Short mmCIF file of C-alpha atoms and ligand atoms in Angstrom, two decimals:
data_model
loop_
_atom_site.label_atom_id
_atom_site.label_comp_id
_atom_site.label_asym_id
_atom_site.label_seq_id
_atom_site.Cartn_x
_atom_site.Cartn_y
_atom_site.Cartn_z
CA UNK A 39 100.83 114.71 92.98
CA UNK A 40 103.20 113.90 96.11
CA UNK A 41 102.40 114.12 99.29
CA UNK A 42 104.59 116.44 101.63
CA UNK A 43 104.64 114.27 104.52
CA UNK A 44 106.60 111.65 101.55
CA UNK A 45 109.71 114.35 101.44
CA UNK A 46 112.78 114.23 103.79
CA UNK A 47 114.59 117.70 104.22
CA UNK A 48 117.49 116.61 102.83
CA UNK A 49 115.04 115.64 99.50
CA UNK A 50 113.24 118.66 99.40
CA UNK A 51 116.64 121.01 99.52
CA UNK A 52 117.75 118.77 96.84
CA UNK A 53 114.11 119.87 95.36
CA UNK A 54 114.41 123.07 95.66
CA UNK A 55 118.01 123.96 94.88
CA UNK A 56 117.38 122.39 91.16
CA UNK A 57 114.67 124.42 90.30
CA UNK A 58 116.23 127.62 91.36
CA UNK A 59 115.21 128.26 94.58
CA UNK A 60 117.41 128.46 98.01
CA UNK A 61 117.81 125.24 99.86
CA UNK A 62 117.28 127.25 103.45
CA UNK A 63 113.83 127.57 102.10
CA UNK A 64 113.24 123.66 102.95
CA UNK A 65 113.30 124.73 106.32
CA UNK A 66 110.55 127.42 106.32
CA UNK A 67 108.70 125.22 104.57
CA UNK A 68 109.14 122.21 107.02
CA UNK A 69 107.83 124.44 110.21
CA UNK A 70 105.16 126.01 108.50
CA UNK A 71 103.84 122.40 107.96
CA UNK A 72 105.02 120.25 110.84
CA UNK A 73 105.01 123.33 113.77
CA UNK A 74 102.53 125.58 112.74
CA UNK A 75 99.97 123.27 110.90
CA UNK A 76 99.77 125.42 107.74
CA UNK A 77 98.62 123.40 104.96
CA UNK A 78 97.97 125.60 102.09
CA UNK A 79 101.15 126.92 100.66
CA UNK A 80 99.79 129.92 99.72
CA UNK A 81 99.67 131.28 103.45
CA UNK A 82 103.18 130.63 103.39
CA UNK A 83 104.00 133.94 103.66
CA UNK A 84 107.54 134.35 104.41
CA UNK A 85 108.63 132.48 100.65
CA UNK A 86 108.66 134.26 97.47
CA UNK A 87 104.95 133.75 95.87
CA UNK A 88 106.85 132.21 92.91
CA UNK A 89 108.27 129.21 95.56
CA UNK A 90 104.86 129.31 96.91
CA UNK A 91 103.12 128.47 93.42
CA UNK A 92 105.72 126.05 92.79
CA UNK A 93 105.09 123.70 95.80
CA UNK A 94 101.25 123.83 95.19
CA UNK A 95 101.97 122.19 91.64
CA UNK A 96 104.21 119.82 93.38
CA UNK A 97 102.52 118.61 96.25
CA UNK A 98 99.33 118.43 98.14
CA UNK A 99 99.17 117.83 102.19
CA UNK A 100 96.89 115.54 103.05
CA UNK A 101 96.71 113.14 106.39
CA UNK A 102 95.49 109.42 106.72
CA UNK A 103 91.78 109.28 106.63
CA UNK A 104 89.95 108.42 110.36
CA UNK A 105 87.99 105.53 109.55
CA UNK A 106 87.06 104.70 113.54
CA UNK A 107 87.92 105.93 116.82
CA UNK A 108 88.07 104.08 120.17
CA UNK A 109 88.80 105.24 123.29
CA UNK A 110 89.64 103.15 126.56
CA UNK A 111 88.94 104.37 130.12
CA UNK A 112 92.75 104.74 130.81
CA UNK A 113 93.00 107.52 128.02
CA UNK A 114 93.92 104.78 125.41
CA UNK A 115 93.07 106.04 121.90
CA UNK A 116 92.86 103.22 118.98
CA UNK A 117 92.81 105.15 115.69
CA UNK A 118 91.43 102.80 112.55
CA UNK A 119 92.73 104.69 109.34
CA UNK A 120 91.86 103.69 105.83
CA UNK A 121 94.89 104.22 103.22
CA UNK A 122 94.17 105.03 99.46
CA UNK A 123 93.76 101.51 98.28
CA UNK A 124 91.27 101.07 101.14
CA UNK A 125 93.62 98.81 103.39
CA UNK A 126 93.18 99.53 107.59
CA UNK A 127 95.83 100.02 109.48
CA UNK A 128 95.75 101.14 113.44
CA UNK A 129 97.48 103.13 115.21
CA UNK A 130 97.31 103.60 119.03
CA UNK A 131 97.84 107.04 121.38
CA UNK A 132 99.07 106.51 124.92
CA UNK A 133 98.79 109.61 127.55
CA UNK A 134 101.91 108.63 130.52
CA UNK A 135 103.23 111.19 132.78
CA UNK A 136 106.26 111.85 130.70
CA UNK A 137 104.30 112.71 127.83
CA UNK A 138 102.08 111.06 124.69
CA UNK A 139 103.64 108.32 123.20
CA UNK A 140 102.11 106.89 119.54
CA UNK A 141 103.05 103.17 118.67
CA UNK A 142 103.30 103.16 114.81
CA UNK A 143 102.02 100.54 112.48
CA UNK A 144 104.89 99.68 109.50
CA UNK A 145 103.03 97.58 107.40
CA UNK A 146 99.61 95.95 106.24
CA UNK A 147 99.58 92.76 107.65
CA UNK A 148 103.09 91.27 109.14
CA UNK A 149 104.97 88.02 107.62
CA UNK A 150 106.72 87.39 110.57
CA UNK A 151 104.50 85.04 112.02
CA UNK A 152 104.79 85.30 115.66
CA UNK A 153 102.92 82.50 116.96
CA UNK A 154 101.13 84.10 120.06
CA UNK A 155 101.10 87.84 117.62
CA UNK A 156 97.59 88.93 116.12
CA UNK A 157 99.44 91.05 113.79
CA UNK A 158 100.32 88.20 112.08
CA UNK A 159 97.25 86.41 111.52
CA UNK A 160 97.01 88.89 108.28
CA UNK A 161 99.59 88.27 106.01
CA UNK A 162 101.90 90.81 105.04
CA UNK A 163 99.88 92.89 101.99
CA UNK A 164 102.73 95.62 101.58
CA UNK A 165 104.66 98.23 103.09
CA UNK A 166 104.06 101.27 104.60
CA UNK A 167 105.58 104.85 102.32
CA UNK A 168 106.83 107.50 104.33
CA UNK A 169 103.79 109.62 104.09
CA UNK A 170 101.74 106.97 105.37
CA UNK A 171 104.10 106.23 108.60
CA UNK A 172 104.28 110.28 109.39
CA UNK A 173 100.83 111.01 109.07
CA UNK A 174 99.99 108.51 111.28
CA UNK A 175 101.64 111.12 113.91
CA UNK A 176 100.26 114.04 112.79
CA UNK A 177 96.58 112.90 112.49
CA UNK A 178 96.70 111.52 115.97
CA UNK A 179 98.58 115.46 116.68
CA UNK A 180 95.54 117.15 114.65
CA UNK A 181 92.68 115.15 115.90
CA UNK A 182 93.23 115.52 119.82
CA UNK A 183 94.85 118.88 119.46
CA UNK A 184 98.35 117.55 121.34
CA UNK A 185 101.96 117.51 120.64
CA UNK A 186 103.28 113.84 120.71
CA UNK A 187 106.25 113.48 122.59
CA UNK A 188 107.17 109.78 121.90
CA UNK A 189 107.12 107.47 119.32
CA UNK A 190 107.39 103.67 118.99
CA UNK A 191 107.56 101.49 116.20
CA UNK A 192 105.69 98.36 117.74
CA UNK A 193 101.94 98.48 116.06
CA UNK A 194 101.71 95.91 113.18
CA UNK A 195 104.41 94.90 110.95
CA UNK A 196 108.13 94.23 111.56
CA UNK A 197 110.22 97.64 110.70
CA UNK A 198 113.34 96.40 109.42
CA UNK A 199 111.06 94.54 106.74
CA UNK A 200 109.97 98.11 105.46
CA UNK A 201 113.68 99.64 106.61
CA UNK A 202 114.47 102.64 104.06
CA UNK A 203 110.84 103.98 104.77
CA UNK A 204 110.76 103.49 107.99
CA UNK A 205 114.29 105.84 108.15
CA UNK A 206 113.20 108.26 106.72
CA UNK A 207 110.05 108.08 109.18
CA UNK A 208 112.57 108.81 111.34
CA UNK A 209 114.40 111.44 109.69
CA UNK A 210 111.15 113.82 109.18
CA UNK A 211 109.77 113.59 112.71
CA UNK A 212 112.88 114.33 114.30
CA UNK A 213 114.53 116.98 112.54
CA UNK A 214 114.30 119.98 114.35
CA UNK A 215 111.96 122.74 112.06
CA UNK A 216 109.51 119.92 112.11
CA UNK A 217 107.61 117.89 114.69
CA UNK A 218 111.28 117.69 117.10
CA UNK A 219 110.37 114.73 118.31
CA UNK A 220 114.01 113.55 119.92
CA UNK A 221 115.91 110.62 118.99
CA UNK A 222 115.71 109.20 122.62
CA UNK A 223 112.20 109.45 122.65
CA UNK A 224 111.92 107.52 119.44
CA UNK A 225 111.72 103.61 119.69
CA UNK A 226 111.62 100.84 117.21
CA UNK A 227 111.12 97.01 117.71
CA UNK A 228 112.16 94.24 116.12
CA UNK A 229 111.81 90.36 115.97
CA UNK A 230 115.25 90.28 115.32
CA UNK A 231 116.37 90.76 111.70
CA UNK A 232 120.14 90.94 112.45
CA UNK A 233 121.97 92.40 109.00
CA UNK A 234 119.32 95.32 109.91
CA UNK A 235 120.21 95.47 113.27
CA UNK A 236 124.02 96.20 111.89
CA UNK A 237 122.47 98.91 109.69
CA UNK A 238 120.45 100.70 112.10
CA UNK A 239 123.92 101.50 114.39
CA UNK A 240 125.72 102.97 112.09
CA UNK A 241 122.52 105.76 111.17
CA UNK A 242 123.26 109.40 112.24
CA UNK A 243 120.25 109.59 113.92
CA UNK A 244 120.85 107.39 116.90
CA UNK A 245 117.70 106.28 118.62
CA UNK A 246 116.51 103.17 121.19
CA UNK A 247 116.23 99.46 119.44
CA UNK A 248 113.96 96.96 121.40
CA UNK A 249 114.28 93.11 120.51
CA UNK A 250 111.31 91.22 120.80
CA UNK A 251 113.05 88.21 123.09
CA UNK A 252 110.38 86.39 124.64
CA UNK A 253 112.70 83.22 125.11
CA UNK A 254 116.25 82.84 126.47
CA UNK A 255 117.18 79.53 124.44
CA UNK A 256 116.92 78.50 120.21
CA UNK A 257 114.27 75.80 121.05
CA UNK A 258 111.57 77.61 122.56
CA UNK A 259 112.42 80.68 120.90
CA UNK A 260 112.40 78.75 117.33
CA UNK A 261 108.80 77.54 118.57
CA UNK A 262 107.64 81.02 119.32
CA UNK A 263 109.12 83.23 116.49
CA UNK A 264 110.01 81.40 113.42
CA UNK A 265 112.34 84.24 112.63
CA UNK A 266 114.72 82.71 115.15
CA UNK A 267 115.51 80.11 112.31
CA UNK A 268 117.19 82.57 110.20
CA UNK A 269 118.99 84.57 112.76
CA UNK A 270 119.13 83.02 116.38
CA UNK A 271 119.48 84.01 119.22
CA UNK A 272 123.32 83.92 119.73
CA UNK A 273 123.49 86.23 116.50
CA UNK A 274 120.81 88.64 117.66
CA UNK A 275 122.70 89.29 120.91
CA UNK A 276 125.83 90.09 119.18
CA UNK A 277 124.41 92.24 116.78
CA UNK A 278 122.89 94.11 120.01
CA UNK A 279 126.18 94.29 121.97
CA UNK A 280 127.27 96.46 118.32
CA UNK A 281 124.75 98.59 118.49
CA UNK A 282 125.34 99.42 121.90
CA UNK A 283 129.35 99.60 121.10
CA UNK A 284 128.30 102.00 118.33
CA UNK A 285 125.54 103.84 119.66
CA UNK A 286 125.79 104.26 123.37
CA UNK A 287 122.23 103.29 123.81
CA UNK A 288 120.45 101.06 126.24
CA UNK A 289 118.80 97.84 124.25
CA UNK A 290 115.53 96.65 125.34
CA UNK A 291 114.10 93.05 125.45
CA UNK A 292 110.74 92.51 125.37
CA UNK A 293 109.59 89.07 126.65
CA UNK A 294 106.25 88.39 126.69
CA UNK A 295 105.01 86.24 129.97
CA UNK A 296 103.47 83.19 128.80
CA UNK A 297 101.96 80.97 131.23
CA UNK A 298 103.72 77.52 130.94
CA UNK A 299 105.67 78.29 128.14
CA UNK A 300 109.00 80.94 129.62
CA UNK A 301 107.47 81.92 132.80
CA UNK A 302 109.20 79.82 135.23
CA UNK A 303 111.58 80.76 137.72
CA UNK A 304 114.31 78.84 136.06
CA UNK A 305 113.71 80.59 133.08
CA UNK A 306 114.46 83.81 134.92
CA UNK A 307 117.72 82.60 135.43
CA UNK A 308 118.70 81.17 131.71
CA UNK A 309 117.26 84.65 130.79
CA UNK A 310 119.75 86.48 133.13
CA UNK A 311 122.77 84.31 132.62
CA UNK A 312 122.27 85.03 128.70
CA UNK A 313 122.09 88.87 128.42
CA UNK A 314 124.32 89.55 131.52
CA UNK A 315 127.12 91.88 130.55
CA UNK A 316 124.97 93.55 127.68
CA UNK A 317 124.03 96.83 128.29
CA UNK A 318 120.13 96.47 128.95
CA UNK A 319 116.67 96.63 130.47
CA UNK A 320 113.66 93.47 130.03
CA UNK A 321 110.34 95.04 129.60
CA UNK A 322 108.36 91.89 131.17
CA UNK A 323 105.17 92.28 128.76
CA UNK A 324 102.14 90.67 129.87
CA UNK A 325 100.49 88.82 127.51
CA UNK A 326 96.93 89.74 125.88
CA UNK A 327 95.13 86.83 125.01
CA UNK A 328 94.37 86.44 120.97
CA UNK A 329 91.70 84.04 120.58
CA UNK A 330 93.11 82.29 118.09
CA UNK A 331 95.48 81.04 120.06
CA UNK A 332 96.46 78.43 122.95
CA UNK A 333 98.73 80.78 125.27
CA UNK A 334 97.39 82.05 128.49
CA UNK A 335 98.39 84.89 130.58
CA UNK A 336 100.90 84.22 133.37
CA UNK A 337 99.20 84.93 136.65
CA UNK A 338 100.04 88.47 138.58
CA UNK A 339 101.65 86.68 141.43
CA UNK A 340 104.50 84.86 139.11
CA UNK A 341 104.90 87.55 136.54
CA UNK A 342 106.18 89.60 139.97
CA UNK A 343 108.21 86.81 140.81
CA UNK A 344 109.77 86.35 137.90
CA UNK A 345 110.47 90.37 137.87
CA UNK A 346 111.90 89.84 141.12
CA UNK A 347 114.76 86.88 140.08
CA UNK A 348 115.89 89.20 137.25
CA UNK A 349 116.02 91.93 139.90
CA UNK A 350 117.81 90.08 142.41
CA UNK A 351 120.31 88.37 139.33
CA UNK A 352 121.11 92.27 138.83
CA UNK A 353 118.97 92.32 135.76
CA UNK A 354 117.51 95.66 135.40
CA UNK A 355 113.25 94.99 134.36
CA UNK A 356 110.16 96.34 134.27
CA UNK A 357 106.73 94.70 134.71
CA UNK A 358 104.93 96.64 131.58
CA UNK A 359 101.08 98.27 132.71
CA UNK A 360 98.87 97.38 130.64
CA UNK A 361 97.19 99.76 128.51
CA UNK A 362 94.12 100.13 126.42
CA UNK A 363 93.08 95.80 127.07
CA UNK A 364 89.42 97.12 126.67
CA UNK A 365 89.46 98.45 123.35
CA UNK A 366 91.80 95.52 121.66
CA UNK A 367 94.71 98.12 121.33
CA UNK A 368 97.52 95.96 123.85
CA UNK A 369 100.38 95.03 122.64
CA UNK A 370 99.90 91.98 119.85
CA UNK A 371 96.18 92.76 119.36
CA UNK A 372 96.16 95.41 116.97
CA UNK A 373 94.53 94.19 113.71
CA UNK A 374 91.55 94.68 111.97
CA UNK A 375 88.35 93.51 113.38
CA UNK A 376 85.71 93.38 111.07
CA UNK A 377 83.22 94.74 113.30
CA UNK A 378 85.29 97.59 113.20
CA UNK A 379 84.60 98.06 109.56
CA UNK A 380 80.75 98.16 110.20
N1 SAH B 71 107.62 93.25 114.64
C1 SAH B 71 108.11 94.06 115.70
C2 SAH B 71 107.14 95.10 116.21
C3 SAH B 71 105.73 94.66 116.49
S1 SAH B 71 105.45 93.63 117.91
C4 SAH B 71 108.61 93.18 116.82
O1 SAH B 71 108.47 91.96 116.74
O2 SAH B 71 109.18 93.69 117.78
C5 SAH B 71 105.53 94.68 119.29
C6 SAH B 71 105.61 93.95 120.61
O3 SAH B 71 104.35 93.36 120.97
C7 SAH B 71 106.59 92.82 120.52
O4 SAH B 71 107.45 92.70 121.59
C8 SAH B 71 105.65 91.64 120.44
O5 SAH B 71 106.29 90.49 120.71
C9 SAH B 71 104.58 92.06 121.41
N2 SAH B 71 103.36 91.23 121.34
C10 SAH B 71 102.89 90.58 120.27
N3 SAH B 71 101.78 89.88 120.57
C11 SAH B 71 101.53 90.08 121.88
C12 SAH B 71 100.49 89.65 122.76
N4 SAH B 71 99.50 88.87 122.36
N5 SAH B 71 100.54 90.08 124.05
C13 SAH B 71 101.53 90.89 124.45
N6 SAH B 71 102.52 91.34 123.66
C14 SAH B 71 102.53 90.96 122.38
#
């Protein structure tokens, strides 16, 4: 049997219309399940108790299992969920003052290979299906007993590797009988895939595309993000100034602050004179040490200086808090620790 949270609306009108029942039926269904929680279709008591018979055959409505909790003293919340085929994938909840944002895992394991990313240090095993990206928002809504506001697509996995699913993600946790969660409050990251990048501006649903940056020229960025050998940086950039032409939406560039590596001051400036004139905001991310690897943080006292030459270039940044360090659920350090399994 199918899982609900697998159906778009426009697939279950489609659904519904062929076996005889009224397509405005997809949305009573939708709100019963995403708005008012109600799992058993039987309750459903506002469809015909044919329709209601008929979905029971059809599907069953069932969220990611909660393998392990962890909570961090700023409010952090690390889920651990185990899928059917007992792979772990996390998924983090963030309390800010606008709201609760959830950064959503899009695959087992990531191929990008990132080489200062703990996400990668698992090989890609597959993707993510539909269900398995929207329950990851509704067992985090379930579980605390909270509406989530915001959503990014930055846990493990590159999204434009798992694109069609990750759409229609999209699709069912925006639409507005369901969990309305709005397209500018819906984020998703990329290492830079461009012919994806092209795709993604011309959707209907028109919501915010970060670039994982993290270096302003083809060397370094080739060294850091093998990716950048198959679409560099030159093509990445135009591909954003599209989107932007097409979409009317700010991009983001994350850059990670890596001592040594891109965090001096003259690298500020390369970094300034190459997105000037795009429409844009650098989230200055700093980095969470993996030990596998060699990078170390940038101290606090560069990291603001280096905010500060973007700022005085007319570069509009942010110095990203960091949330959740204690309970390995920062940016680049969700993956599965076997401890965690125990
Ligand atoms: N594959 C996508 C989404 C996952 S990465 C992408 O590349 O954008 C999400 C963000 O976390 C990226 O900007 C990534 O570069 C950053 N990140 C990865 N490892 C990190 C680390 N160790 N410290 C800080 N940020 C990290």
């Amino acid at each position: 049997m199918r899982n609900f949270y697998d159906v778009t609306i426009t697939e279950l009108q489609d659904i519904l219309v062929r076996s005889g029942q009224k397509a405005y039926n997809a949305d009573q269904i939708f709100k019963w399940v995403y708005e008012l929680k109600v799992f058993d279709f039987g309750q459903m008591t506002n469809i015909s108790k044919a329709l209601r018979e008929q979905l029971a055959e059809m599907f069953i409505i069932k969220e990611l299992e909660i393998h392990t909790v962890q909570e961090s003293s700023d409010g952090t919340v690390k889920y651990l969920f185990k899928l059917d085929d007992e792979s772990l994938i996390e998924t983090v909840l963030m309390r800010n003052d606008y709201g609760t944002s959830v950064c959503v895992t899009s695959q087992v394991g990531c191929n990008m290979g990132c080489s200062f990313c703990a996400s990668g240090l698992i090989k890609k095993a597959r993707d993510l299906s539909v269900y398995e990206l929207v329950s990851q928002i509704t067992s985090v809504e379930q579980h605390l007993s909270i509406r989530i506001t915001n959503v990014v697509v930055m846990g493990t996995g590159e999204p434009f590797d798992n694109y069609d699913n990750v759409m229609d993600f999209i699709r069912i946790i925006n639409y507005k009988q369901g969990l309305q969660i709005g397209s500018r409050h819906i984020t998703v990251s990329t290492c830079g895939i461009v012919p994806k990048i092209y795709q993604y501006a011309k959707e209907t649903i028109k919501t915010n595309l970060a670039i994982s940056l993290h270096a302003a020229n083809n060397e370094l960025r080739n060294q850091l993000m093998p990716i950048n050998k198959a679409y560099p940086i030159e093509a990445v950039l135009d591909a954003c100034k599209t989107y932007f032409d097409m979409t009317g939406r700010r991009i983001t560039f994350e850059y990670i602050l890596l001592k040594g590596v891109n965090d001096n001051l003259d690298q500020a400036d390369e970094l300034s004179d190459l997105i000037r004139g795009i429409n844009c905001y650098v989230n200055l991310i700093p980095y969470n040490p993996v030990l596998e690897f060699k990078y170390q943080k940038t101290d606090i006292s560069r990291a603001n200086e280096f905010h500060q030459r973007l700022l005085k270039r007319g570069i509009n940044a942010i110095l990203r808090r960091e949330q959740g360090s204690d309970i390995d659920a920062a940016c680049g350090q969700l993956r599965y620790k076997k401890e965690n399994a125990i």
